[in-house]
Coordinates of N, CA and C in Angstrom, one line a residue:
M1 N 128.6 137.1 86.6 CA 129.4 138.3 86.4 C 128.9 139.4 87.4
K2 N 127.6 139.6 87.5 CA 127.1 140.6 88.5 C 127.5 140.2 89.9
L3 N 127.5 139.0 90.2 CA 127.8 138.5 91.6 C 129.3 138.8 91.8
T4 N 130.2 138.6 90.9 CA 131.6 138.9 91.0 C 131.8 140.4 91.3
V5 N 131.2 141.2 90.5 CA 131.3 142.7 90.7 C 130.8 143.1 92.0
L6 N 129.7 142.5 92.5 CA 129.1 142.8 93.8 C 130.1 142.4 94.9
L7 N 130.7 141.2 94.8 CA 131.7 140.8 95.8 C 132.9 141.7 95.8
V8 N 133.4 142.1 94.7 CA 134.6 143.0 94.6 C 134.2 144.3 95.3
C9 N 133.1 144.9 95.0 CA 132.6 146.1 95.6 C 132.5 146.0 97.1
L10 N 132.0 144.9 97.6 CA 131.8 144.6 99.0 C 133.2 144.5 99.7
L11 N 134.1 143.8 99.0 CA 135.5 143.7 99.6 C 136.2 145.1 99.7
V12 N 136.0 145.9 98.7 CA 136.6 147.2 98.7 C 136.0 148.1 99.8
C13 N 134.7 148.0 100.0 CA 134.0 148.8 101.0 C 134.4 148.3 102.4
M14 N 134.6 147.0 102.6 CA 135.0 146.5 103.9 C 136.5 146.9 104.2
T15 N 137.3 146.9 103.2 CA 138.7 147.4 103.4 C 138.7 148.8 103.8
I16 N 137.9 149.7 103.1 CA 137.9 151.1 103.4 C 137.3 151.3 104.8
M17 N 136.3 150.5 105.2 CA 135.7 150.7 106.5 C 136.7 150.3 107.6
C18 N 137.6 149.3 107.4 CA 138.6 148.9 108.3 C 139.6 150.0 108.6
H19 N 139.9 150.7 107.5 CA 140.9 151.8 107.7 C 140.3 153.1 108.2
A20 N 139.0 153.2 108.2 CA 138.4 154.4 108.6 C 138.5 154.6 110.1
Q21 N 138.7 153.4 110.8 CA 138.9 153.5 112.3 C 140.4 153.8 112.6
I22 N 140.6 154.9 113.3 CA 142.0 155.3 113.7 C 142.2 154.6 115.0
P23 N 143.4 153.9 115.2 CA 143.7 153.4 116.5 C 143.8 154.5 117.6
D24 N 143.2 154.1 118.7 CA 143.2 155.1 119.8 C 144.6 155.7 120.1
E25 N 145.6 154.8 120.1 CA 147.0 155.3 120.4 C 147.5 156.3 119.4
R26 N 146.8 156.5 118.2 CA 147.3 157.4 117.2 C 146.2 158.5 116.9
N27 N 145.2 158.6 117.8 CA 144.1 159.5 117.5 C 144.1 160.6 118.5
P28 N 144.4 161.9 118.0 CA 144.5 163.0 119.0 C 143.2 163.4 119.7
R29 N 142.1 162.9 119.2 CA 140.8 163.2 119.8 C 140.7 162.3 121.1
V30 N 141.3 161.1 121.0 CA 141.3 160.2 122.2 C 142.5 160.4 123.1
N31 N 143.7 160.5 122.5 CA 144.9 160.6 123.3 C 145.4 162.1 123.2
K32 N 145.1 162.9 124.2 CA 145.3 164.3 124.2 C 146.8 164.6 124.1
N33 N 147.7 163.7 124.5 CA 149.1 163.9 124.3 C 149.5 164.1 122.9
L34 N 148.7 163.6 121.9 CA 149.0 163.7 120.5 C 148.3 165.0 119.9
C35 N 147.6 165.7 120.7 CA 146.9 166.9 120.2 C 147.7 168.2 120.4
P36 N 148.1 168.8 119.4 CA 148.9 170.1 119.6 C 148.2 171.2 120.3
N37 N 146.9 171.2 120.3 CA 146.1 172.2 121.1 C 146.1 171.9 122.6
S38 N 146.4 170.6 122.9 CA 146.4 170.2 124.3 C 147.8 170.0 124.9
N39 N 148.8 169.7 124.0 CA 150.2 169.4 124.4 C 151.1 170.4 123.8
G40 N 151.5 171.4 124.6 CA 152.4 172.5 124.1 C 153.8 172.0 123.6
R41 N 154.2 170.8 124.1 CA 155.5 170.3 123.6 C 155.5 169.9 122.1
I42 N 154.3 169.6 121.5 CA 154.3 169.3 120.1 C 153.6 170.4 119.3
N43 N 153.4 171.5 119.9 CA 152.7 172.7 119.2 C 153.8 173.7 118.8
P44 N 154.0 173.9 117.5 CA 155.1 174.8 117.1 C 154.9 176.3 117.6
G45 N 153.7 176.6 117.9 CA 153.4 178.0 118.5 C 153.9 178.1 119.9
K46 N 154.1 177.0 120.6 CA 154.5 177.0 122.0 C 155.9 176.4 122.2
N47 N 156.4 175.7 121.3 CA 157.8 175.1 121.4 C 158.6 175.6 120.2
L48 N 159.4 176.5 120.5 CA 160.2 177.2 119.4 C 161.3 176.3 118.8
K49 N 161.7 175.2 119.4 CA 162.7 174.3 118.9 C 162.1 173.6 117.6
I50 N 160.8 173.4 117.6 CA 160.2 172.7 116.4 C 159.5 173.7 115.5
N51 N 159.8 175.0 115.6 CA 159.2 176.0 114.8 C 160.2 176.5 113.9
P52 N 160.1 176.3 112.5 CA 161.1 176.8 111.6 C 161.3 178.3 111.5
K53 N 160.3 179.0 112.0 CA 160.5 180.5 112.0 C 161.6 180.9 113.0
Y54 N 161.8 180.1 114.0 CA 162.8 180.4 115.0 C 164.0 179.4 115.0
N55 N 163.9 178.3 114.3 CA 165.0 177.3 114.2 C 165.3 177.2 112.7
W56 N 166.3 178.0 112.3 CA 166.7 178.0 110.9 C 167.2 176.7 110.4
N57 N 167.7 175.8 111.2 CA 168.2 174.5 110.8 C 167.1 173.7 110.1
I58 N 165.8 173.8 110.5 CA 164.7 173.0 109.9 C 163.9 173.8 108.9
N59 N 164.4 175.0 108.5 CA 163.7 175.8 107.6 C 164.4 175.8 106.2
P60 N 163.8 175.2 105.2 CA 164.5 175.1 103.9 C 164.7 176.5 103.2
V61 N 164.0 177.5 103.6 CA 164.3 178.8 103.1 C 165.6 179.4 103.6
S62 N 165.9 179.0 104.9 CA 167.2 179.5 105.6 C 168.3 178.5 105.5
N63 N 168.1 177.2 105.2 CA 169.1 176.2 105.2 C 169.1 175.6 103.8
A64 N 170.1 176.0 103.0 CA 170.3 175.5 101.6 C 170.4 173.9 101.5
A65 N 171.0 173.3 102.6 CA 171.2 171.9 102.6 C 169.8 171.1 102.5
I66 N 168.8 171.7 103.0 CA 167.5 171.0 103.0 C 166.5 171.7 102.0
N67 N 167.0 172.5 101.1 CA 166.2 173.2 100.1 C 166.3 172.4 98.8
P68 N 165.3 171.9 98.2 CA 165.4 171.1 96.9 C 165.9 172.0 95.7
N69 N 165.7 173.3 95.8 CA 166.2 174.2 94.8 C 167.7 174.3 94.8
S70 N 168.3 174.0 96.0 CA 169.8 174.2 96.2 C 170.5 172.8 96.3
N71 N 169.7 171.8 96.6 CA 170.4 170.4 96.8 C 169.7 169.4 95.9
A72 N 170.5 169.0 94.9 CA 170.0 168.1 93.8 C 169.7 166.7 94.4
L73 N 170.3 166.3 95.5 CA 170.0 165.0 96.0 C 168.6 164.9 96.5
I74 N 167.9 166.0 96.9 CA 166.6 166.0 97.4 C 165.6 166.6 96.4
N75 N 166.0 166.7 95.2 CA 165.2 167.3 94.2 C 164.8 166.2 93.2
P76 N 163.5 165.7 93.2 CA 163.1 164.6 92.4 C 163.1 164.9 90.9
K77 N 163.2 166.1 90.5 CA 163.3 166.4 89.1 C 164.7 166.0 88.6
I78 N 165.7 166.1 89.5 CA 167.1 165.7 89.2 C 167.4 164.3 89.6
N79 N 167.0 164.0 90.8 CA 167.3 162.7 91.4 C 166.1 161.8 91.2
T80 N 166.1 161.1 90.1 CA 164.9 160.3 89.7 C 164.7 159.0 90.6
R81 N 165.7 158.6 91.4 CA 165.6 157.5 92.3 C 164.5 157.8 93.3
I82 N 164.3 159.1 93.7 CA 163.4 159.5 94.7 C 162.1 160.0 94.1
N83 N 161.9 159.9 92.8 CA 160.7 160.4 92.1 C 159.8 159.2 91.8
P84 N 158.6 159.2 92.4 CA 157.6 158.1 92.2 C 157.2 158.0 90.7
H85 N 157.4 159.0 89.9 CA 157.0 158.9 88.5 C 158.0 158.2 87.7
F86 N 159.3 158.1 88.2 CA 160.3 157.3 87.5 C 160.7 156.0 88.2
N87 N 160.4 155.9 89.5 CA 160.7 154.7 90.3 C 159.4 154.1 90.6
V88 N 159.0 153.0 89.9 CA 157.7 152.4 90.0 C 157.6 151.7 91.4
L89 N 158.6 151.4 92.1 CA 158.5 150.9 93.5 C 158.0 151.9 94.4
L90 N 158.1 153.2 94.1 CA 157.5 154.3 94.9 C 156.2 154.8 94.4
N91 N 155.7 154.3 93.3 CA 154.5 154.8 92.7 C 153.3 153.9 93.1
P92 N 152.3 154.5 93.8 CA 151.2 153.7 94.3 C 150.2 153.3 93.1
L93 N 150.4 153.8 91.9 CA 149.7 153.3 90.8 C 150.2 152.0 90.2
Y94 N 151.5 151.7 90.5 CA 152.1 150.5 90.1 C 152.3 149.5 91.3
T95 N 152.6 150.1 92.5 CA 152.8 149.3 93.7 C 151.6 149.5 94.6
L96 N 150.5 148.7 94.4 CA 149.3 149.0 95.0 C 149.3 148.8 96.6
S97 N 150.3 148.1 97.1 CA 150.5 147.9 98.5 C 150.8 149.2 99.2
L98 N 151.1 150.2 98.5 CA 151.4 151.5 99.1 C 150.2 152.3 99.5
N99 N 149.0 151.9 99.0 CA 147.8 152.6 99.3 C 147.3 152.2 100.6
P100 N 147.1 153.2 101.6 CA 146.7 152.8 102.9 C 145.3 152.1 103.0
L101 N 144.5 152.3 102.0 CA 143.1 151.8 102.0 C 143.0 150.4 101.4
T102 N 144.1 149.9 100.8 CA 144.1 148.6 100.3 C 145.2 147.7 100.9
N103 N 145.9 148.2 101.9 CA 147.0 147.4 102.5 C 146.8 147.5 104.0
D104 N 146.5 146.4 104.6 CA 146.4 146.3 106.1 C 147.7 146.5 106.8
N105 N 148.8 146.4 106.1 CA 150.1 146.5 106.8 C 150.9 147.8 106.4
W106 N 150.2 148.8 105.9 CA 150.9 150.1 105.5 C 151.6 150.7 106.7
R107 N 152.7 151.4 106.4 CA 153.5 152.1 107.4 C 153.4 153.6 107.1
G108 N 153.1 154.3 108.1 CA 153.1 155.8 108.0 C 152.3 156.4 109.0
F109 N 151.6 157.5 108.6 CA 151.0 158.4 109.6 C 149.5 158.7 109.2
Y110 N 148.7 158.9 110.2 CA 147.3 159.5 109.9 C 147.5 161.0 110.0
V111 N 146.9 161.7 109.1 CA 147.0 163.2 109.0 C 145.7 163.8 109.5
F112 N 145.9 164.9 110.3 CA 144.8 165.6 110.9 C 144.9 167.1 110.7
N113 N 143.8 167.8 110.6 CA 143.8 169.2 110.5 C 143.9 169.8 111.9
K114 N 143.8 171.2 112.0 CA 144.0 171.8 113.3 C 142.9 171.5 114.3
D115 N 141.7 171.0 113.8 CA 140.6 170.6 114.7 C 140.6 169.1 115.0
D116 N 141.7 168.4 114.6 CA 141.9 167.0 114.8 C 141.0 166.1 114.0
D117 N 140.5 166.7 112.9 CA 139.7 165.9 111.9 C 140.7 165.1 111.1
H118 N 140.4 163.8 110.8 CA 141.2 163.0 109.9 C 141.1 163.5 108.5
T119 N 142.2 163.9 107.9 CA 142.2 164.4 106.5 C 143.0 163.6 105.5
G120 N 143.8 162.6 106.0 CA 144.5 161.8 105.0 C 145.6 160.9 105.7
Y121 N 146.5 160.5 104.8 CA 147.6 159.6 105.3 C 148.9 160.0 104.6
Y122 N 150.0 159.7 105.4 CA 151.3 159.7 104.8 C 151.8 158.3 104.9
V123 N 152.2 157.7 103.8 CA 152.7 156.3 103.7 C 154.1 156.2 103.4
Q124 N 154.9 155.5 104.2 CA 156.3 155.4 104.0 C 156.6 154.5 102.8
A125 N 157.0 155.0 101.7 CA 157.3 154.2 100.5 C 158.7 153.6 100.6
D126 N 159.7 154.4 101.1 CA 161.0 153.9 101.4 C 161.6 154.8 102.4
Q127 N 162.9 154.8 102.7 CA 163.5 155.6 103.7 C 163.6 157.1 103.4
D128 N 163.4 157.4 102.1 CA 163.5 158.8 101.7 C 162.2 159.4 101.2
V129 N 161.2 158.6 101.0 CA 160.0 159.1 100.3 C 158.7 158.6 101.1
M130 N 157.9 159.6 101.4 CA 156.5 159.3 101.9 C 155.5 159.8 100.9
L131 N 154.5 159.0 100.7 CA 153.4 159.4 99.8 C 152.2 160.0 100.5
C132 N 151.6 160.9 99.9 CA 150.4 161.6 100.6 C 149.1 161.1 99.9
F133 N 148.2 160.8 100.7 CA 146.8 160.4 100.3 C 145.8 161.1 101.0
D134 N 144.6 161.4 100.4 CA 143.5 161.9 101.1 C 142.8 160.8 101.8
V135 N 141.7 161.1 102.5 CA 141.0 160.1 103.3 C 140.3 159.0 102.4
K136 N 140.1 159.3 101.1 CA 139.5 158.4 100.2 C 140.5 157.5 99.5
G137 N 141.8 157.7 99.8 CA 142.9 156.9 99.3 C 143.4 157.4 97.9
N138 N 143.1 158.6 97.6 CA 143.6 159.2 96.3 C 145.0 159.8 96.6
W139 N 145.9 159.4 95.7 CA 147.3 159.9 95.8 C 147.3 161.4 95.5
T140 N 147.9 162.2 96.4 CA 147.8 163.7 96.2 C 149.2 164.3 96.1
G141 N 150.2 163.6 96.4 CA 151.6 164.2 96.3 C 152.6 163.3 97.1
Y142 N 153.7 163.8 97.3 CA 154.7 163.0 98.1 C 155.7 163.9 98.8
L143 N 156.4 163.3 99.7 CA 157.3 164.0 100.6 C 158.7 163.4 100.5
I144 N 159.7 164.3 100.4 CA 161.1 163.8 100.3 C 161.9 164.2 101.6
S145 N 162.5 163.3 102.2 CA 163.2 163.5 103.5 C 164.5 164.3 103.2
T146 N 164.9 165.0 104.3 CA 166.2 165.7 104.3 C 167.1 165.2 105.4
D147 N 168.3 165.6 105.4 CA 169.3 165.2 106.5 C 168.9 165.8 107.9
M148 N 168.0 166.7 107.9 CA 167.5 167.3 109.2 C 166.3 166.7 109.7
K149 N 165.9 165.5 109.1 CA 164.7 164.8 109.4 C 163.4 165.7 109.2
T150 N 163.5 166.5 108.2 CA 162.3 167.2 107.7 C 161.9 166.6 106.3
Y151 N 160.8 167.0 105.8 CA 160.3 166.5 104.5 C 159.9 167.7 103.7
N152 N 160.3 167.8 102.4 CA 159.7 168.8 101.5 C 158.5 168.2 100.8
C153 N 157.5 169.0 100.5 CA 156.3 168.5 99.9 C 156.3 168.8 98.4
F154 N 156.0 167.8 97.6 CA 155.9 167.9 96.2 C 154.5 167.5 95.7
D155 N 154.1 168.2 94.6 CA 152.8 167.8 94.0 C 153.0 166.7 93.0
L156 N 151.9 166.3 92.4 CA 152.0 165.2 91.4 C 152.6 165.6 90.1
K157 N 153.0 166.9 89.9 CA 153.8 167.4 88.8 C 155.3 167.5 89.1
D158 N 155.6 167.0 90.3 CA 157.0 167.0 90.8 C 157.5 168.4 91.1
E159 N 156.6 169.3 91.4 CA 157.0 170.6 91.8 C 157.0 170.7 93.3
W160 N 158.1 171.4 93.8 CA 158.1 171.6 95.3 C 157.0 172.7 95.6
T161 N 156.1 172.4 96.5 CA 155.1 173.3 96.8 C 155.5 174.5 97.7
G162 N 156.8 174.4 98.2 CA 157.3 175.3 99.2 C 156.9 174.9 100.6
M163 N 156.0 174.0 100.7 CA 155.6 173.5 102.0 C 156.6 172.4 102.5
Y164 N 156.6 172.2 103.8 CA 157.5 171.2 104.3 C 157.0 170.7 105.7
I165 N 157.5 169.6 106.1 CA 157.1 169.0 107.3 C 158.3 168.8 108.3
C166 N 158.0 169.1 109.5 CA 159.0 169.0 110.6 C 158.5 168.1 111.7
A167 N 159.4 167.4 112.3 CA 159.1 166.6 113.5 C 158.5 167.4 114.6
D168 N 157.6 166.8 115.4 CA 157.0 167.5 116.5 C 157.6 167.2 117.9
S169 N 158.7 166.6 117.9 CA 159.4 166.2 119.2 C 158.7 165.0 119.9
N170 N 157.7 164.4 119.3 CA 157.0 163.3 119.9 C 156.6 162.2 118.9
S171 N 157.4 162.0 117.9 CA 157.3 161.1 116.8 C 156.1 161.4 115.9
G172 N 155.7 162.6 115.9 CA 154.7 163.1 114.9 C 155.3 164.1 114.0
L173 N 154.4 164.7 113.2 CA 154.9 165.6 112.2 C 153.9 166.9 112.1
N174 N 154.5 168.0 111.8 CA 153.7 169.2 111.6 C 154.0 169.8 110.2
L175 N 153.0 170.3 109.5 CA 153.1 170.9 108.2 C 153.2 172.4 108.2
F176 N 154.2 172.9 107.5 CA 154.4 174.4 107.5 C 154.3 174.9 106.0
D177 N 153.8 176.1 105.9 CA 153.7 176.7 104.5 C 155.1 177.3 104.2
K178 N 155.2 177.9 103.0 CA 156.4 178.4 102.5 C 157.0 179.6 103.3
D179 N 156.1 180.2 104.1 CA 156.5 181.4 104.9 C 156.9 180.9 106.3
G180 N 156.8 179.6 106.6 CA 157.2 179.1 107.9 C 156.1 179.1 108.9
E181 N 154.8 179.3 108.4 CA 153.7 179.3 109.3 C 153.1 177.9 109.4
W182 N 152.9 177.5 110.6 CA 152.3 176.2 110.8 C 150.8 176.2 110.3
T183 N 150.5 175.2 109.5 CA 149.2 175.2 108.9 C 148.1 174.6 109.8
G184 N 148.6 174.0 110.9 CA 147.7 173.4 111.9 C 147.5 171.9 111.6
S185 N 148.0 171.5 110.4 CA 148.0 170.1 110.0 C 149.1 169.3 110.7
H186 N 148.8 168.2 111.3 CA 149.7 167.4 112.0 C 149.4 165.9 111.7
A187 N 150.4 165.1 111.9 CA 150.3 163.7 111.6 C 150.9 162.8 112.7
K188 N 150.2 161.7 113.0 CA 150.5 160.8 114.1 C 150.6 159.4 113.5

């Protein structure tokens, strides 16, 4: 029995260690083209097209079509198909393959803070929903896509946090607060 527990613990640790290594092609510390501080094209402070303060189309405060309080299709309290608490295929507590630390084939993004420190993962659960995880693999929330290729951020109580994610013009993502300020968080 003790040997079985030890082997399971060793397997889990090895899995976590494998995912701790970020591929160079997705690491902004290695590839400066992915670093918003080095590449103005993906920095919302330097590229106004990807900044929701200046581009109303990608700002859910200014565009009712991408605001979950105005559009029932992107509100998981109303549209339960996109709600991981109602759709077990989107819930990482039931569909374990959605956790980036237990699935070698997960699809999604590595998340970094403004200093390019790895802070978590966004995992593509389906075409409309991405799940948010911290670096330890804990589920922290989820993202619902909009027709403008932005994502609204929801907590685990299915509340819209007011935060949202916009594309960075180079297949990455930037996180904005409810006032449209870039948090410095970016995903590759």
